[in-house]
Coordinates of C-alpha atoms and ligand atoms in Angstrom, one line a residue:
M1 CA 38.7 -14.7 -12.8
L2 CA 41.3 -13.0 -11.7
K3 CA 40.5 -10.6 -14.6
R4 CA 37.6 -10.2 -14.2
S5 CA 38.3 -9.3 -10.8
L6 CA 40.0 -6.7 -11.4
L7 CA 37.0 -4.9 -13.7
S8 CA 35.2 -5.5 -11.3
L9 CA 37.1 -3.1 -8.5
S10 CA 38.1 -1.0 -10.6
L11 CA 34.2 -0.2 -11.6
M12 CA 33.6 0.1 -8.2
M13 CA 36.4 2.8 -7.5
S14 CA 34.9 5.0 -10.3
F15 CA 31.7 4.4 -8.9
S16 CA 33.1 5.8 -5.3
S17 CA 35.0 8.0 -6.6
F18 CA 31.5 9.6 -7.9
A19 CA 29.3 8.5 -4.9
Q20 CA 27.4 10.5 -3.3
T21 CA 27.6 10.6 0.7
L22 CA 24.4 11.5 2.3
V23 CA 25.4 11.6 6.4
L24 CA 21.6 10.9 9.3
N25 CA 22.9 12.1 12.8
A26 CA 19.0 11.2 15.0
D27 CA 18.2 10.5 18.2
A28 CA 17.4 7.3 17.4
A29 CA 16.9 4.9 15.1
I30 CA 14.0 1.6 14.9
D31 CA 15.0 -1.5 13.5
V32 CA 11.1 -3.1 12.7
K33 CA 11.9 -6.3 12.3
T34 CA 13.5 -6.9 16.1
G35 CA 12.0 -3.9 17.8
T36 CA 15.5 -2.6 18.7
V37 CA 16.0 1.1 19.4
I38 CA 19.6 2.4 17.7
K39 CA 20.3 4.9 19.8
P40 CA 22.0 7.7 19.0
V41 CA 22.0 6.6 15.5
T42 CA 24.2 7.5 12.5
I43 CA 23.0 6.1 8.8
V44 CA 25.3 6.7 5.8
I45 CA 23.6 6.9 2.2
E46 CA 25.8 6.6 -0.5
D47 CA 24.0 6.5 -3.5
N48 CA 21.1 5.0 -3.0
R49 CA 21.8 3.0 -0.7
I50 CA 22.6 2.5 3.4
T51 CA 25.7 1.4 4.1
T52 CA 26.0 2.2 7.7
V53 CA 23.1 1.5 9.9
S54 CA 25.2 2.2 13.7
K55 CA 25.2 3.9 16.9
T56 CA 26.4 7.6 16.9
T57 CA 30.6 7.1 16.8
K58 CA 33.4 8.5 14.7
I59 CA 33.3 7.7 12.0
A60 CA 35.6 9.4 9.1
L61 CA 33.3 10.4 6.8
P62 CA 34.5 10.8 2.9
P63 CA 34.9 15.2 2.7
H64 CA 32.2 15.4 0.3
A65 CA 29.6 14.3 2.5
K66 CA 26.4 15.8 3.4
V67 CA 24.8 15.7 6.3
I68 CA 21.6 16.2 8.6
D69 CA 21.2 16.5 11.7
L70 CA 18.0 15.3 13.1
P71 CA 17.5 15.6 17.0
G72 CA 14.6 14.2 18.8
Q73 CA 13.7 13.1 15.3
T74 CA 13.5 8.6 14.9
L75 CA 14.5 7.2 11.7
L76 CA 12.2 4.7 9.7
P77 CA 12.1 2.7 6.9
G78 CA 9.8 4.7 4.7
L79 CA 6.5 3.7 4.3
F80 CA 4.0 1.1 2.8
D81 CA 0.4 1.4 2.3
M82 CA -0.9 -1.2 0.0
H83 CA -3.9 -0.5 -0.3
V84 CA -4.3 3.1 -2.2
H85 CA -7.1 4.9 -5.2
L86 CA -4.3 7.6 -6.2
T87 CA -6.4 8.5 -9.1
A88 CA -9.1 8.8 -6.6
D89 CA -10.4 12.5 -5.4
A90 CA -11.8 12.0 -1.5
N91 CA -14.5 14.8 -2.7
V92 CA -15.6 12.8 -5.9
H93 CA -18.1 10.3 -4.6
G94 CA -21.0 8.3 -6.0
Y95 CA -22.3 9.9 -9.1
K96 CA -20.5 12.9 -8.9
R97 CA -17.8 10.3 -10.3
L98 CA -19.7 10.4 -13.9
A99 CA -18.8 13.5 -14.5
R100 CA -14.6 12.3 -14.8
T101 CA -12.7 11.7 -17.7
T102 CA -9.5 9.5 -16.7
Q103 CA -7.2 12.1 -17.7
R104 CA -8.5 13.8 -15.3
D105 CA -8.3 11.1 -12.7
T106 CA -4.3 10.6 -13.9
I107 CA -4.1 14.8 -12.7
T108 CA -5.4 14.1 -9.5
G109 CA -3.2 10.9 -9.1
V110 CA -0.3 13.2 -10.2
M111 CA -1.1 15.4 -6.8
N112 CA -1.6 12.7 -4.7
A113 CA 1.0 10.5 -5.3
K114 CA 2.6 14.0 -3.9
R115 CA 0.6 14.2 -1.1
S116 CA 1.5 10.4 -0.4
L117 CA 4.9 10.9 -0.6
E118 CA 5.1 14.1 1.5
A119 CA 3.1 11.8 4.0
G120 CA 6.3 9.6 4.5
F121 CA 4.7 6.8 2.1
T122 CA 7.4 5.6 -0.2
S123 CA 5.3 2.6 -1.6
V124 CA 2.4 2.4 -2.9
R125 CA 0.1 -0.6 -4.2
N126 CA -2.6 0.8 -6.5
L127 CA -5.0 -1.7 -6.3
G128 CA -8.1 -0.1 -9.3
A129 CA -8.1 2.6 -11.6
E130 CA -9.6 3.1 -14.9
G131 CA -7.9 3.5 -18.4
Y132 CA -4.8 2.2 -17.0
A133 CA -4.1 5.9 -14.7
D134 CA -2.2 4.0 -12.7
I135 CA 0.2 2.7 -14.6
A136 CA 1.0 6.0 -16.3
L137 CA 1.6 7.0 -12.8
R138 CA 3.6 4.8 -11.7
D139 CA 6.0 5.5 -15.3
A140 CA 6.3 9.5 -15.2
I141 CA 7.2 8.5 -11.2
N142 CA 10.1 6.3 -12.7
D143 CA 11.0 8.3 -15.1
G144 CA 11.7 11.4 -12.7
D145 CA 9.5 13.9 -14.3
V146 CA 6.6 14.2 -11.2
P147 CA 7.4 12.9 -7.5
G148 CA 5.7 10.2 -5.7
P149 CA 6.3 6.8 -4.6
R150 CA 7.5 3.7 -5.8
I151 CA 3.8 1.8 -7.0
T152 CA 3.1 -1.6 -7.5
A153 CA 0.0 -0.8 -9.3
S154 CA -2.7 -3.2 -10.4
G155 CA -4.9 -1.3 -13.3
P156 CA -8.1 -2.1 -14.3
S157 CA -9.7 -4.1 -11.1
L158 CA -10.8 -7.5 -12.4
G159 CA -15.0 -9.0 -10.8
I160 CA -17.8 -9.6 -12.4
T161 CA -20.7 -8.1 -14.8
G162 CA -22.3 -6.0 -11.8
G163 CA -20.0 -6.4 -9.1
H164 CA -18.3 -4.2 -7.1
C165 CA -15.8 -4.3 -9.1
D166 CA -18.1 -3.2 -12.2
N167 CA -20.4 0.0 -12.4
N168 CA -23.1 0.2 -11.2
M169 CA -24.4 3.7 -11.3
L170 CA -26.2 4.0 -14.3
T171 CA -30.1 2.4 -16.2
H172 CA -29.2 -0.5 -19.2
E173 CA -30.4 2.3 -21.4
H174 CA -26.8 4.0 -20.4
S175 CA -24.5 1.6 -19.6
I176 CA -20.9 1.5 -18.4
V177 CA -19.4 -1.1 -17.8
A178 CA -16.1 -1.4 -16.2
E179 CA -13.0 -2.4 -17.3
G180 CA -11.8 -5.3 -15.6
V181 CA -15.2 -7.1 -16.2
A182 CA -14.7 -10.7 -17.3
D183 CA -16.6 -13.8 -16.4
G184 CA -15.5 -17.2 -16.6
P185 CA -12.6 -19.3 -15.4
W186 CA -11.8 -18.5 -19.1
A187 CA -12.5 -14.4 -19.8
V188 CA -11.0 -13.7 -16.8
R189 CA -7.3 -15.8 -17.5
A190 CA -7.6 -13.0 -20.5
K191 CA -8.3 -10.6 -18.9
V192 CA -5.1 -11.5 -16.4
R193 CA -3.5 -11.4 -19.6
E194 CA -4.8 -8.5 -20.6
N195 CA -4.1 -6.6 -17.9
I196 CA -0.4 -7.5 -17.8
K197 CA 0.2 -7.1 -21.7
F198 CA -0.4 -2.9 -20.6
G199 CA 1.9 -3.2 -17.4
A200 CA 0.1 -4.3 -14.4
D201 CA 2.7 -5.5 -11.6
A202 CA -0.2 -7.3 -9.4
I203 CA -3.4 -8.3 -10.0
K204 CA -6.7 -7.0 -7.9
Y205 CA -10.3 -8.5 -7.9
C206 CA -13.7 -8.2 -6.4
A207 CA -14.6 -11.6 -4.0
T208 CA -17.6 -9.9 -2.8
G209 CA -19.7 -6.7 -2.4
G210 CA -18.6 -3.9 -1.3
V211 CA -19.7 -0.6 1.0
L212 CA -19.4 2.2 -2.5
S213 CA -20.7 0.0 -5.1
K214 CA -24.6 0.2 -5.8
G215 CA -26.7 -2.3 -5.2
T216 CA -24.0 -4.9 -4.2
K217 CA -24.6 -7.1 -1.1
V218 CA -21.5 -6.3 0.8
G219 CA -22.0 -9.6 2.7
A220 CA -22.6 -11.8 -0.6
Q221 CA -19.6 -14.0 -2.3
Q222 CA -19.7 -13.2 -6.7
Y223 CA -16.4 -14.4 -8.3
T224 CA -17.0 -18.6 -7.4
L225 CA -13.8 -20.3 -6.6
D226 CA -13.4 -21.9 -10.0
E227 CA -13.2 -18.5 -11.2
M228 CA -10.8 -17.7 -8.7
Q229 CA -8.5 -20.4 -8.5
A230 CA -8.5 -20.1 -12.6
L231 CA -7.2 -16.4 -11.8
V232 CA -4.6 -16.6 -9.4
D233 CA -3.0 -19.0 -10.6
E234 CA -3.0 -17.3 -14.0
A235 CA -1.4 -14.3 -12.3
H236 CA 1.0 -16.6 -10.6
L237 CA 2.2 -18.7 -13.5
R238 CA 3.1 -14.9 -14.4
G239 CA 5.2 -14.7 -11.3
L240 CA 2.3 -11.1 -10.0
T241 CA 0.3 -11.2 -6.5
V242 CA -2.6 -11.0 -6.1
A243 CA -5.3 -9.1 -3.9
A244 CA -9.3 -10.2 -3.4
H245 CA -11.3 -7.5 -2.0
A246 CA -13.5 -9.2 0.8
H247 CA -16.1 -8.0 3.2
G248 CA -18.0 -11.3 3.8
T249 CA -17.0 -14.5 5.1
E250 CA -17.5 -16.7 2.3
G251 CA -15.0 -14.8 0.0
I252 CA -13.1 -14.2 2.3
K253 CA -12.7 -18.3 2.6
S254 CA -13.0 -18.4 -1.3
A255 CA -9.8 -16.0 -2.0
I256 CA -8.3 -17.3 0.8
K257 CA -8.1 -21.2 -1.1
A258 CA -8.3 -19.9 -4.4
G259 CA -4.1 -18.7 -2.9
V260 CA -4.4 -15.7 -2.4
D261 CA -1.7 -13.5 -1.3
S262 CA -3.9 -11.1 0.3
V263 CA -7.1 -10.2 1.5
E264 CA -8.4 -6.9 1.3
H265 CA -11.1 -4.9 4.1
V266 CA -11.8 -9.0 5.3
S267 CA -14.7 -7.5 7.8
F268 CA -17.0 -10.9 8.9
L269 CA -14.8 -13.5 10.0
D270 CA -14.9 -16.9 11.5
D271 CA -12.9 -19.0 13.2
E272 CA -12.6 -21.2 10.1
A273 CA -11.7 -18.4 8.0
I274 CA -8.7 -17.1 10.6
S275 CA -6.8 -21.0 10.4
L276 CA -7.1 -20.8 6.9
A277 CA -5.0 -17.2 6.4
K278 CA -2.8 -18.6 8.5
Q279 CA -2.7 -21.8 7.7
K280 CA -2.2 -20.4 3.9
G281 CA 0.4 -17.2 5.0
T282 CA -2.4 -15.3 3.3
Y283 CA -2.0 -11.4 4.6
F284 CA -5.0 -9.1 5.5
S285 CA -4.6 -5.7 4.6
M286 CA -7.9 -3.9 6.8
D287 CA -8.7 -0.2 6.1
I288 CA -9.7 0.7 9.5
Y289 CA -10.0 4.1 9.7
N290 CA -11.6 4.8 6.2
T291 CA -15.0 4.0 9.1
E292 CA -14.2 7.4 10.6
Y293 CA -14.3 9.3 6.9
I294 CA -16.9 8.0 5.3
L295 CA -19.9 8.1 8.1
G296 CA -18.2 11.9 9.0
E297 CA -17.9 13.0 5.9
G298 CA -19.2 10.5 2.9
E299 CA -22.5 12.5 2.3
K300 CA -20.8 15.6 1.1
A301 CA -18.8 13.4 -1.3
G302 CA -21.3 12.1 -2.5
I303 CA -21.1 9.0 -1.1
L304 CA -24.8 6.8 -1.4
Q305 CA -27.3 6.7 1.2
E306 CA -26.9 3.5 0.7
S307 CA -23.4 2.8 1.1
L308 CA -23.7 5.3 3.8
D309 CA -26.4 2.5 5.2
K310 CA -23.9 -0.5 4.3
E311 CA -20.7 1.1 6.0
R312 CA -23.1 1.3 9.7
I313 CA -23.0 -2.3 9.5
V314 CA -19.3 -2.7 8.7
G315 CA -17.3 0.0 10.1
G316 CA -17.4 -2.0 13.9
T317 CA -17.2 -4.9 12.9
Q318 CA -14.9 -4.9 10.4
R319 CA -12.3 -3.3 13.3
E320 CA -13.5 -6.6 16.0
S321 CA -12.5 -8.9 13.2
F322 CA -9.3 -6.8 13.4
R323 CA -8.9 -7.3 17.2
R324 CA -9.5 -11.1 16.3
A325 CA -6.9 -11.4 13.6
V326 CA -4.2 -9.5 15.3
K327 CA -4.7 -11.7 18.3
A328 CA -4.6 -14.9 16.4
G329 CA -1.2 -13.8 14.9
V330 CA -2.5 -13.5 10.6
N331 CA 0.1 -12.1 8.6
M332 CA -0.9 -9.0 8.1
V333 CA 0.0 -5.5 6.7
F334 CA -1.2 -1.7 6.1
G335 CA -3.4 -0.9 3.6
S336 CA -5.4 2.8 3.8
D337 CA -8.2 2.4 0.8
A338 CA -7.0 6.2 1.1
G339 CA -9.2 7.9 -1.9
V340 CA -11.5 7.0 -0.9
Y341 CA -10.7 8.4 3.0
P342 CA -7.7 12.1 2.0
H343 CA -4.4 11.3 0.1
G344 CA -1.6 12.3 3.1
D345 CA -3.9 11.1 5.8
N346 CA -2.7 7.5 5.6
G347 CA -0.9 7.9 8.8
K348 CA -4.2 8.0 10.8
Q349 CA -4.5 4.6 10.4
F350 CA -2.3 4.1 12.6
S351 CA -3.7 4.9 16.1
R352 CA -6.5 2.9 15.2
M353 CA -4.4 -0.1 14.6
V354 CA -3.2 0.3 18.0
K355 CA -6.3 1.1 19.3
F356 CA -7.9 -2.2 18.2
G357 CA -5.2 -4.7 19.4
M358 CA -1.7 -4.0 17.6
T359 CA 1.2 -2.8 19.8
E360 CA 2.9 0.3 18.2
L361 CA 6.1 -2.0 17.2
Q362 CA 3.3 -4.5 15.4
A363 CA 2.5 -1.6 13.1
L364 CA 4.9 -0.5 12.4
Q365 CA 5.4 -3.4 10.7
A366 CA 2.6 -3.9 9.2
A367 CA 3.5 -0.2 7.3
T368 CA 7.3 -1.7 6.6
I369 CA 8.6 -5.1 6.7
N370 CA 5.2 -7.1 6.4
S371 CA 4.4 -5.1 3.3
A372 CA 7.7 -5.2 1.7
T373 CA 7.2 -9.3 2.4
L374 CA 3.8 -9.1 0.9
L375 CA 5.7 -7.7 -2.8
K376 CA 8.9 -9.5 -2.7
Q377 CA 10.4 -6.5 -2.4
A378 CA 12.3 -8.0 2.0
D379 CA 15.7 -7.9 0.3
K380 CA 15.9 -4.3 -0.9
L381 CA 13.3 -2.4 1.0
G382 CA 11.5 -2.4 4.3
S383 CA 13.9 -2.0 7.1
L384 CA 16.9 0.5 7.8
E385 CA 19.6 -2.4 6.7
E386 CA 22.9 -1.7 5.1
G387 CA 22.8 -2.7 1.5
K388 CA 18.8 -2.1 1.6
L389 CA 18.0 0.8 -0.8
A390 CA 17.5 4.1 1.1
D391 CA 14.0 4.8 1.7
I392 CA 14.2 6.6 5.3
I393 CA 11.7 8.7 6.8
A394 CA 11.8 10.4 10.1
V395 CA 9.3 11.8 12.6
K396 CA 9.5 13.4 15.7
G397 CA 9.5 11.8 19.4
N398 CA 8.8 8.3 19.4
P399 CA 6.4 5.8 17.8
L400 CA 7.0 2.8 20.2
S401 CA 5.6 5.2 22.7
D402 CA 3.7 7.5 20.8
I403 CA 2.1 5.9 17.6
S404 CA 0.2 9.3 17.0
V405 CA 3.8 10.8 15.6
M406 CA 3.2 9.1 12.6
E407 CA 0.7 11.3 11.3
Q408 CA 3.7 14.0 11.1
V409 CA 6.7 13.6 9.3
S410 CA 9.6 16.0 8.7
L411 CA 11.8 14.4 6.4
V412 CA 11.3 11.6 3.7
I413 CA 14.2 10.2 1.5
K414 CA 13.1 7.6 -1.7
N415 CA 16.4 5.2 -3.1
G416 CA 18.3 7.9 -1.1
K417 CA 17.3 11.2 -2.8
V418 CA 15.5 13.9 0.7
E419 CA 12.2 14.6 -0.7
V420 CA 10.8 16.2 1.3
N421 CA 12.2 18.2 4.3
N422 CA 10.0 20.1 6.8
L423 CA 12.8 20.4 9.8
K424 CA 13.9 23.6 8.2
Ligands
LIG1 N1 -13.6 -0.3 -1.0 C1 -14.4 -0.5 0.1 C2 -15.7 -1.0 -0.6 O1 -16.4 -0.1 -0.6 C3 -14.4 0.3 1.4 C4 -15.2 0.3 2.4 C5 -15.2 1.3 3.3 N2 -15.4 0.4 5.1 C6 -14.6 -0.2 5.4 N3 -15.4 -0.4 7.3 N4 -13.4 -0.3 5.6 O2 -16.3 -1.6 0.3

């Protein structure tokens, strides 16, 4: 026992003699769990961890400490976006997508990973990529080959034949079947296993039709409750969380009953769906900025006329559903569906979340501690606390009084390393 503690002591000493110390002095830091503002603040980072968060006082610093002064800036935990498609290009929609290879998508992903990081998003969940391109990207970032956020990757989305997560662009003579298509409970289980085999950390599936898919009814359920239960059971058995794309009320309810961890989009809500979500603790991830891009730029980008028509029905209703869900106290995370709109613009959704019913603090919580909790990472990420990993951003001004400052991030630190510095 004594021997072991001596060993760990000497390990600690040798570790700390190599430790990089970074000190941030800023106007303020927000404790996203409580809304408390620490003002002025000093944060000390040793290697990749936060070791001190305190009101600025004279503290003894090791001589090799690197100090960054951030006057006028507020510090926040690195942001999370729970719904992105890094390998998708917002200018390439509809039939234009058929001319894209997975290899080309992957390179797009490298660019978009960098843009997401520059926008302050140090963690993203990628929900749907062909060819496991998101997994390759995640691994390249983790290996330090290219810059980008921490990626929780789903691989191909699961869905029914002809559903939102299939591809219905061509006729039967030239048919394309999306990689994640599986029909029936056992086929669905097998597909979950396959995704895990090739490196998925989460499972995404389509519970209803969608806006951007050809020939699907946005409100109509797709997988049956049986299939959803099998899918969720299999994923949970293996320790993965599940995200369900669902616009229509019945599909939303079935997904919640099946035990999904988050529902995406959540456009058509009723009281029963809200109370089911509250009962089960299900998270809602609602992309309420998306509609502005689709209706504004979508046609140029190749979005089909039928999709534009669907969006005109979905967009406004989804925003009212968002207001209801927030009011009822459903667990909310930040999910943008970036990829449909340009990566790097993720932060534009914050002001819409406030406009449609959240307090500024709630919007920040959705993109930090709530998302970290959904991913079961709240022990190491999601708030500025001693002992957590040093994913930290700085924004100019105070997001608690003007949330639009979240659209322009001045400093991004990921895992203790300065990745972006726009202060200079
Ligand atoms: N990927 C989603 C779909 O095709 C986008 C929905 C966008 N619309 C919205 N109002 N959030 O269904």
